Structures are given as structure tokens and as C-alpha cells.
CSV table of C-alpha atoms in Angstrom, one decimal:
chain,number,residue,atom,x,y,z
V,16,UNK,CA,-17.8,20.4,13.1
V,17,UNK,CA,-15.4,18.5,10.5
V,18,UNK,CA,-18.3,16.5,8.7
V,19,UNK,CA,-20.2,20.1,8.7
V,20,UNK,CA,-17.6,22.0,7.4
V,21,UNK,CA,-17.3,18.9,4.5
V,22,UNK,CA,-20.7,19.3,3.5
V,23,UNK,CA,-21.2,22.9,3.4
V,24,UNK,CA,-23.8,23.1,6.4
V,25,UNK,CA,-23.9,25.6,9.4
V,26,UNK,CA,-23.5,24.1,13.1
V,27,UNK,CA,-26.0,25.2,15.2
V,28,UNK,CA,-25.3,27.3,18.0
V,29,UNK,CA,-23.0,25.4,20.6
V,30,UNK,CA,-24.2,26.5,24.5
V,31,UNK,CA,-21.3,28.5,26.7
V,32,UNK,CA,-20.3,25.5,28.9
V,33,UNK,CA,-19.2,23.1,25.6
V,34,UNK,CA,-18.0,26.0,23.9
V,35,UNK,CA,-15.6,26.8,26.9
V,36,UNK,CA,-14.5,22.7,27.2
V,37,UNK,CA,-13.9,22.8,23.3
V,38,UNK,CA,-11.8,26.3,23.4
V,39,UNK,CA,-9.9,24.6,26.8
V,40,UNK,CA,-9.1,21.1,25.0
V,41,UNK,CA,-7.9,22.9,22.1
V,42,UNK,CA,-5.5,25.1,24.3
V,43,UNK,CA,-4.1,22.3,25.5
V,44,UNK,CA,-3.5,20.4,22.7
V,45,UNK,CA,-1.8,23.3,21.1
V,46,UNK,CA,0.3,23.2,23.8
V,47,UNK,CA,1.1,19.3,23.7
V,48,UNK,CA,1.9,20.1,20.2
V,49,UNK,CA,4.6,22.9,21.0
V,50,UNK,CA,6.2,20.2,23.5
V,51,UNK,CA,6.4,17.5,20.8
V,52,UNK,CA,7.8,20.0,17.8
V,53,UNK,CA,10.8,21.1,21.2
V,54,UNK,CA,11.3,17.9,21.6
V,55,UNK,CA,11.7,16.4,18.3
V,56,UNK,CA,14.2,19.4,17.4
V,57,UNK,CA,16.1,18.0,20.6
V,58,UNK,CA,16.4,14.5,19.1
V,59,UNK,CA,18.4,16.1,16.0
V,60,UNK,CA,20.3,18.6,18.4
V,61,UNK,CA,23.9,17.7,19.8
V,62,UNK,CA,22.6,16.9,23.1
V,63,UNK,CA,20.1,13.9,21.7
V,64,UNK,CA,23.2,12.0,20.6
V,65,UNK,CA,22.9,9.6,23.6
V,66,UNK,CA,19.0,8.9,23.2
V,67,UNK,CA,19.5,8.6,18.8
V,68,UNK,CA,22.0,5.5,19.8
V,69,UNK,CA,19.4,4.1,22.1
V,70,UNK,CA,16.8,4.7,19.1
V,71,UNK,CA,18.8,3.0,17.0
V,72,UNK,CA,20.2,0.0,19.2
V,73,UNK,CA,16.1,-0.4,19.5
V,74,UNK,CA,16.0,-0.2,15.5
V,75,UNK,CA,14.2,3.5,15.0
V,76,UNK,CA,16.0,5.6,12.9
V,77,UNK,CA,15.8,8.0,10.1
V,78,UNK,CA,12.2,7.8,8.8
V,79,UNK,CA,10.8,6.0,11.7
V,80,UNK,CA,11.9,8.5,13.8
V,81,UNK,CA,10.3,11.1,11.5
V,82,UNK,CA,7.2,9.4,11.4
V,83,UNK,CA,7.2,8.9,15.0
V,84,UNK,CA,7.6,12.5,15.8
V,85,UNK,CA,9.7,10.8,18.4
V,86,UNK,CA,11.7,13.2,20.3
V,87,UNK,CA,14.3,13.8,23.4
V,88,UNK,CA,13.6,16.4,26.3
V,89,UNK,CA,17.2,16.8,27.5
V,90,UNK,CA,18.9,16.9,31.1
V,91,UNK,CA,18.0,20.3,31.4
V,92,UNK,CA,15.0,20.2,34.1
V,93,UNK,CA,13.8,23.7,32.6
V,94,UNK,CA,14.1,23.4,29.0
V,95,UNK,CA,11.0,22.9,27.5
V,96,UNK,CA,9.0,25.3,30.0
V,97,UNK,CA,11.8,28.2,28.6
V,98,UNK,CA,10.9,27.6,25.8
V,99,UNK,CA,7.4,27.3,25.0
V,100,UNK,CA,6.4,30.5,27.7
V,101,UNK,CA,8.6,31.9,25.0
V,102,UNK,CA,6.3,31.7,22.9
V,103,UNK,CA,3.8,32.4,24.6
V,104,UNK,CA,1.7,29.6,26.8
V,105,UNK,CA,1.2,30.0,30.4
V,106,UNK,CA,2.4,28.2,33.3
V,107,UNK,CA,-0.8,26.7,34.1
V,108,UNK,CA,-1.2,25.6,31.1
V,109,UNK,CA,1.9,23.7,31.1
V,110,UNK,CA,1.0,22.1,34.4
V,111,UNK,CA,-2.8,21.4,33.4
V,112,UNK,CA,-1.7,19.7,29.9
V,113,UNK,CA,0.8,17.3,32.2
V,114,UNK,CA,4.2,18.5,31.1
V,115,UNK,CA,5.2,20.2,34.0
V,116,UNK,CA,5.0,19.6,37.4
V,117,UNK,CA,5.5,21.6,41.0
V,118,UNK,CA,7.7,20.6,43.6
V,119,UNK,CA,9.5,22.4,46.9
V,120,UNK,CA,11.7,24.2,44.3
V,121,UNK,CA,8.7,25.1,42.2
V,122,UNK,CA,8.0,24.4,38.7
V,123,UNK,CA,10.0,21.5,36.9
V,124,UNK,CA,9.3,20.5,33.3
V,125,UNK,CA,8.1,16.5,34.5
V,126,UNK,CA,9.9,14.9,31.1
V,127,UNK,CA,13.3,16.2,31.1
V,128,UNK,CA,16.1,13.6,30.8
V,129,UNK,CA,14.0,10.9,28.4
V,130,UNK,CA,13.1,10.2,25.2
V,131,UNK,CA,9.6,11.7,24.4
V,132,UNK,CA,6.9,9.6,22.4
V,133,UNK,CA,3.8,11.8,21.1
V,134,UNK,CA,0.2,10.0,22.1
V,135,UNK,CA,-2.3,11.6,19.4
V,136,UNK,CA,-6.4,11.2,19.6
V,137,UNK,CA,-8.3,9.5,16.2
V,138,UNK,CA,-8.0,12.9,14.6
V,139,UNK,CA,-4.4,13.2,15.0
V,140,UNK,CA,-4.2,16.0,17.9
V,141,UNK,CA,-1.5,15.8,20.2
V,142,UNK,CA,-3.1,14.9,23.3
V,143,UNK,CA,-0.3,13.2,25.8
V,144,UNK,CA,3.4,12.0,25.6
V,145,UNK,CA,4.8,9.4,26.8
V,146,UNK,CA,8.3,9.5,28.3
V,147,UNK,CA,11.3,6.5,28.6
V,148,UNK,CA,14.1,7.2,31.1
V,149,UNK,CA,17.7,6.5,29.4
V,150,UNK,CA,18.6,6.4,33.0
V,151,UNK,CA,19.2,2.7,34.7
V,152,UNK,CA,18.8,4.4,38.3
V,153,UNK,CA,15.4,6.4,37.6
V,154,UNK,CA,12.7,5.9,39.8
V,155,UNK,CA,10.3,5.6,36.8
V,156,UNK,CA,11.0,4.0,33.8
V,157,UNK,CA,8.4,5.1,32.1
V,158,UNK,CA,5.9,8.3,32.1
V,159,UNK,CA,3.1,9.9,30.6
V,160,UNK,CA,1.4,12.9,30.9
């Protein structure tokens, strides 16, 4: 679709079935991209004070972290699904993209308490994050959507 676009030519008709996968992967990539934008607003908020000192004992800072897009979720468990069926995604689109999860209590956002590293695809889309506990005592380290 890019290269046609650049040369002026007309796709052909896409069939139902890749049109639907195409329309799904963009949905959720627009919602990966909400996350990382609530997340990287976190790391510059009060409450990302503990996770900027980790940053920078680990030697990111300032442009780096920019760059990066690197961000912090915070301690609250609920945060980032607040905020993003704020504007407007659905729960099940939060669970299928991989940044919430369901438990006995019900719906928890899965990255809340770390410091939030965007994965993007060749074309830059936000596809994943990947998540580092500041916690000694977590049970995982490390987690990705």
C-alpha cells in the first residue's frame, strides 16, 4: 500500500478476510500506541521520579529517553485501562493487544508498577512493550506484551 501510494498507482481490490486482519492489526497498534504516549507522560509525571533515577543510574536520560519513547506505568494497577477507555478503546482490545490482563478480581492493566520500553515493527508501528520491574521482590523481572 506505501510503495503504491509513492508511485501514484491504485491497489487492487484487497478480499474481505485480509481487509478485516489489516483493519484488526491496525486497531491494535493504535492502541499500543495510546499505551506508550500514557506511559511516556508517566515518566515526566511526579510519580516516575523513582523509575527516572533508575534510568539514569543505567545512563538514559534526557534525549535518550525521548528517543526511546521510554516510559513508566505507575503503581496504580488501573491506570492505563482508565485512561485509554477514556478515550475511547474497548476492553477487549486492551486485553487482545497484551496490555491488560484478567484475574479473580477482573481486569488489571498487566504493566503497572515498571518501566515501559516500546517494541515497534520495520515501519515504526507500535506493536508490543516490554516491561522492567523496579521491584527486587517481583515475580517477573521482565515482561512483554
Amino acid at each position: 500500500e506505501i510503495l503504491a501510494r509513492e508511485a501514484g498507482m491504485q491497489m487492487p481490490a484487497q478480499d474481505p478476510k485480509a481487509a478485516a486482519r489489516t483493519s484488526r492489526a491496525q486497531r491494535l497498534a493504535e492502541g499500543v500506541e495510546m499505551a506508550v504516549q500514557h506511559y511516556r507522560l508517566g515518566l515526566s509525571r511526579r510519580e516516575g521520579e523513582a523509575a527516572r533515577a533508575y534510568l539514569e543510574r543505567r545512563g538514559l536520560k534526557g534525549e535518550a529517553l525521548a528517543r526511546w519513547e521510554i516510559g513508566w506505568a505507575g503503581e496504580d494497577r488501573h491506570g492505563l485501562s482508565k485512561a485509554l477507555l477514556a478515550k475511547g478503546a474497548t476492553p477487549d482490545l486492551l486485553l487482545e493487544a497484551g496490555l491488560t490482563g484478567e484475574g479473580q478480581g477482573g481486569a488489571y492493566d498487566r504493566f503497572w508498577g515498571r518501566v515501559i520500553f516500546p517494541i515497534r515493527d520495520a515501519r515504526g508501528r507500535a506493536v508490543g512493550l516490554g516491561g522492567r520491574s523496579l521491584d527486587p521482590n517481583a515475580r517477573a523481572k521482565y515482561l512483554n506484551s
